[in-house]
Amino acid sequence: MLEETLPKVYNPHEVEAKWYDIWVERGYFHAQVDTDKKPYSIVIPPPNVTGSLHMGHALNNTLQDIAIRKHRMEGDSTLWLPGTDHAGIATQNVVERQLAKEGLTRHDVGRDDFIRRTWEWKDQYGSRIISQLKRLGASCDWSRERFTMDEGYSKAVRRDFVQLYNEGLIYRDNYIINWCPRDLTALSDIEVEHAEEEGNFYYVKYMLKGTPDFITVATTRPETILGDTAVAVNPEDARYQDFVGLTVVVPIVGREIPVIADNHVNPEVGTGALKVTPAHDPHDFEIGQRHDIEQISVFTPDGMMNEEAGKYEGMSREECRKAILEDIEQAGLLVEVEPMTHSVGHCYRCDTTIEPYLSTQWFMKMKPLAEPAIAAVREGRVKFVPVQWEKTYFDWMYNIRDWCISRQIWWGHQIPAWYCQDCDEIVVAEETPAACTKCGGASLVQDTDVLDTWFSSALWPFATLGWPDDTAELKYFYPTSLLVTSHDIIFFWVARMMMMGLHFMRDIPFDDVYIHALVRDEQGRKMSKSRGNVIDPLDVIDEFGTDALRFTLSSMATPGRDIFLSRERIEGNRNFANKLWNASRFVLMNLEGFERIVVKEEEFNLADRWIFSRMNNVVSQVEDALRVYNVAEASRLIYDFFWSDYADWYIELAKPRLYQEENPRQRLVAQNLLVEIMDVTLRLLHPFMPFITEEIWQKFPGTGESIVIASWPRMDGSRIDMEAEGQMDAVQRVTSSIRAIKSVLGIALTKPVTAMLKTTDADKQVILEKDASYIKELAWVEELIISPDIAKPEHAAVDVAQGIEIYIPLAGLVDIEEEKKRLGKELAKTQTDAEKTRKKLSNPQFMEKAAPEVVEKEKAKLVEFDEKIHKLTKQLASL
C-alpha cells in the first residue's frame, strides 16, 4: 500500500484552510502580461465595503471562479481582478450611526473629521468581505486588489469628469430631481424603487377670480397645492376652452394663477384639469419650462414644510396634508375623496418616500453615449447570456434620460469643480487650481457635492487596469472576457460600463455578460430577515464545507432559471464530496505495488472501453456546456459520471482484477486505469470543488505540483467507443433489473439467485455470454442461463430490459402467498399516494400559487409513484 492515503473521514475545514494559503503563497493566482499566451480576464463586481457575504455573492463569485480556474488550467494568462466599492450613501450611513451613539452628527464633527473617521472605519472593517471571498475559494489576484477611492482610481474619476465636462457631456442645471429627505441627497431615476400604495384622489375647487365659477382639479398630494403656480388643460378639451387665459385662485393660499393649455394634459385622467407645481413634479416642471411659470418650493430638504407654506411651516408632509384638507373642507372647496392605488417612489437605500425636488445639480448627457453602446450589443460584439436580457438592456437604453450624478453627501469623490467667489466662474480641473482661469482671483471654493457611486463604478473594467495611464495591463487584459452579474444592476452598472468603456477606450469593456439567477428559498420566495428564510453562506460553509456550497450553487445555475435553495440540497452535495473522498480512498488503498505502465489496446476489456468512452464523451459535453455558461449542466455531467459510471459501476467491475493475485499484470492494468480516470475526473471537477480535488489529487502518484495549474482535460476522440457503450448498457440494464427485483420482493441483494435471460437477438446473446461475469458479480447471481428458448418458470419474478426477458425463479426464496399479501398492501398504499399527488397537480390553485420548484417536486414524486406501481403490478402478476 502507498504511504500516501486519505483519512477515513473528510474534514473540509482542515483541507480548506491549508490549501488556500498554499495557493496564495505560491502565486498561482497572480496574473502576468505574457504576449505568448492568450489573455483571459474578469473584473470582479466590487462588493460594497459595508457588505457581508450573502448567497447572491456566493453564487456570483462561484460562477466567476469556475471560469477563471478552467482558463488557468487551459494555460491562458488568467486575471481575476478583485476590489471593493466605497458605497457612498451606505458607508456614510454606517459611520453616521456610529456618531449617533456618541450623541454627534456629521455636522458636529465637520467634513474633514467625518471623512477621516470613514477611512478609519473602512480600514478596520472594509476587508471583511474580502476575507469571506477567500473562504469561498475565490482565486483572485490579490496583489492587484483595488478600491474605488484609492489614489489611482481617484485620478481616473477626475479625468473622466473633466473630459466629459470639456466635451459638453456634463453640465450643471437647476432641475427637478429625485430627493431623499432622509439621506438628504439627490438620486438618479433608477435609484428610485416604485411600489403600489393605497391613496386617494382629492377633488378640489379652484375658483375663477371674481366669479362663482370654478375648475375642479384632482390631486393625490394636497400639501403641494401650496406651491401651485398654474392650472393646465388640454387645448383640445372642449370643456375648458373658454377658461384658457383666465385666472383662478389657489385654495387657502389665495394666490392668483393662470389657466394654461398644454398637450401634456390627459383629458381622460381625473377631471382633465391639472394643478401645476413646477418645483415638486417632474412633468409639472417641464410644463413650467414651456410656459415660463414661477417655481415655488414648499419643502425643506428634510421633507418639512418651509416658509412658503405659510401657517403650515414646520409640519411634516403628512401633517400638512391632514391640516390643509381640513381647511379646504371647511372652506367648502373639497368636492370628493376617491380611493385609488398609485405607484410611489422610495429610496432604494432607506425606503423613504422620494420627494420630487427643485435643485441645482450636475447631470450627464446620456443619449450620445448610449448610441454606441446600443450598437455594440445589436452587432453582437457584446453578448448577453441568457439572450432575453438584451431586451431589458435595449428598453432602458432607447428611453434613457440624462443622469443626475451629484450627491449631497460627504463620503465619495468630491466633484472637481471650483466656484470663483470674485467672478462666479466655474473652474473644472483634475488638480486643485491655484487661481480662477477667468479673472485670476484666488478665492475659489470647491463644490461640496460628491459623485454618484455608480459614476466611479462605471470605469471599473479599465480604471482598475491603470487608466488613464497607458499600462501594459490595460493593453493586454482589456477588453475583459466576461462579466458575471445579476439582472438588477443592468441599468445601474452594466449599461454605464458599456458607455464609459466605448467612450474612453473606444472598445467594449467585456465580450460576454452572464446574467445569473436569483437565489431564493426552497419555496421560491425571496430571502429576507423578516421572513426568517435567509440561508447564510458562511453558516453553510461552517456546517458542510465550501465545496458542498459551491457545487450546490453551480449544479442549480441553469441560465434563466432562479435557484430555489434548501439545506437538503447542500447536504446532498456534502454527501457527493464524501462519495468522492471514499471512492478515492478505496483506489489509494488498493495501489500496493503500483507502477506506471502503458496499457496495451488488447488489455482493455469491455468495462475499460466503456468507461474511457464515457469519460471522453463527458469531457466533450462539459466543454460544450461551459462554452454557453450552462454551469448546471456541466455539474450534472460530472456528478453523474463520477457517482454512477465510475464509483457505482467501474470500481465494482474492477475489483475482481484488483483482488486476484494470479495475474500481477492485470492488477497493474486495473490500478493504472482507475488512477487515470480519477486524475481526469478530479481535474474536470476542480473549478467547481477546488479544495477537495486538490487534497485528493495530491495523494495520487505522479500527479504534479498542484491541480490549480494542472492541464484542463481534453477529449481523446480515439477513445470514443459507442459500440462498447451500447454493449455495456445491455449489461447494466440486466444487472439493474435483477437488483430491482430483489429490492421489490425483499430479497437481500447478497442472496445468490438463479437468473434466466431470454433473447432472440444473437448479438445480445453473445454480449451477455461474454460478459456474464459482470452480471453475476454485481447482481449476486449464482447461476445465469442465457438462451432464446427459455420458458417462463412458474412463480418467477419477471422484467424486461432492452428486449431481454428476465426471469428469477422464486421457489425457496420467498413465501409466495405472504409476498402477494405484502405486495398488494404496498401497491394499494402507493396508488393512494399517487392519487393524492395527482389531485394536487390538477388543482388550479396549487399550480398557480406553489413555487415552480415545489411543483416540480410533486411531478417527480408522481413519476416515482407510477414507476413503483408499474413494478409492483408486474411482480404481483408474476406471482
Short mmCIF file of N, CA, C and O in Angstrom, two decimals, residues 199-204 219 222 325 329 334-340:
data_model
loop_
_atom_site.label_atom_id
_atom_site.label_comp_id
_atom_site.label_asym_id
_atom_site.label_seq_id
_atom_site.Cartn_x
_atom_site.Cartn_y
_atom_site.Cartn_z
N GLY A 199 -54.00 55.09 -1.82
CA GLY A 199 -54.04 56.55 -1.66
C GLY A 199 -55.41 57.07 -2.04
O GLY A 199 -56.38 56.32 -2.13
N ASN A 200 -55.51 58.39 -2.26
CA ASN A 200 -56.79 59.00 -2.61
C ASN A 200 -56.60 60.04 -3.70
O ASN A 200 -55.55 60.69 -3.78
N PHE A 201 -57.63 60.20 -4.53
CA PHE A 201 -57.75 61.36 -5.39
C PHE A 201 -58.60 62.38 -4.61
O PHE A 201 -59.73 62.07 -4.22
N TYR A 202 -58.05 63.56 -4.39
CA TYR A 202 -58.81 64.62 -3.72
C TYR A 202 -59.25 65.61 -4.79
O TYR A 202 -58.42 66.21 -5.48
N TYR A 203 -60.57 65.79 -4.93
CA TYR A 203 -61.12 66.70 -5.93
C TYR A 203 -61.38 68.05 -5.26
O TYR A 203 -62.17 68.15 -4.32
N VAL A 204 -60.68 69.07 -5.74
CA VAL A 204 -60.67 70.38 -5.08
C VAL A 204 -61.10 71.47 -6.08
O VAL A 204 -60.68 71.46 -7.24
N THR A 219 -56.06 65.78 -7.21
CA THR A 219 -54.66 65.65 -6.81
C THR A 219 -54.51 64.52 -5.80
O THR A 219 -55.44 64.23 -5.04
N PRO A 222 -52.38 66.90 -1.68
CA PRO A 222 -52.93 68.23 -1.36
C PRO A 222 -51.89 69.19 -0.76
O PRO A 222 -52.01 70.41 -0.93
N LEU A 325 -56.27 69.66 4.20
CA LEU A 325 -57.54 69.05 3.78
C LEU A 325 -58.69 69.51 4.70
O LEU A 325 -59.80 69.77 4.23
N GLU A 329 -61.82 71.62 3.31
CA GLU A 329 -63.19 71.14 3.54
C GLU A 329 -64.03 72.21 4.23
O GLU A 329 -65.18 72.45 3.86
N LEU A 334 -63.70 71.23 -0.97
CA LEU A 334 -63.43 69.81 -1.20
C LEU A 334 -64.68 69.16 -1.80
O LEU A 334 -65.72 69.07 -1.16
N VAL A 335 -64.57 68.70 -3.03
CA VAL A 335 -65.71 68.15 -3.75
C VAL A 335 -65.91 66.67 -3.42
O VAL A 335 -67.02 66.22 -3.15
N GLU A 336 -64.81 65.89 -3.45
CA GLU A 336 -64.93 64.44 -3.33
C GLU A 336 -63.57 63.86 -2.96
O GLU A 336 -62.52 64.42 -3.28
N VAL A 337 -63.59 62.70 -2.27
CA VAL A 337 -62.37 61.93 -1.98
C VAL A 337 -62.58 60.53 -2.57
O VAL A 337 -63.52 59.84 -2.19
N GLU A 338 -61.74 60.17 -3.51
CA GLU A 338 -61.90 58.89 -4.22
C GLU A 338 -60.69 57.98 -3.94
O GLU A 338 -59.56 58.31 -4.31
N PRO A 339 -60.89 56.83 -3.28
CA PRO A 339 -59.78 55.90 -3.03
C PRO A 339 -59.17 55.40 -4.34
O PRO A 339 -59.88 55.19 -5.32
N MET A 340 -57.87 55.21 -4.34
CA MET A 340 -57.19 54.71 -5.53
C MET A 340 -55.85 54.08 -5.12
O MET A 340 -55.41 54.21 -3.99
#
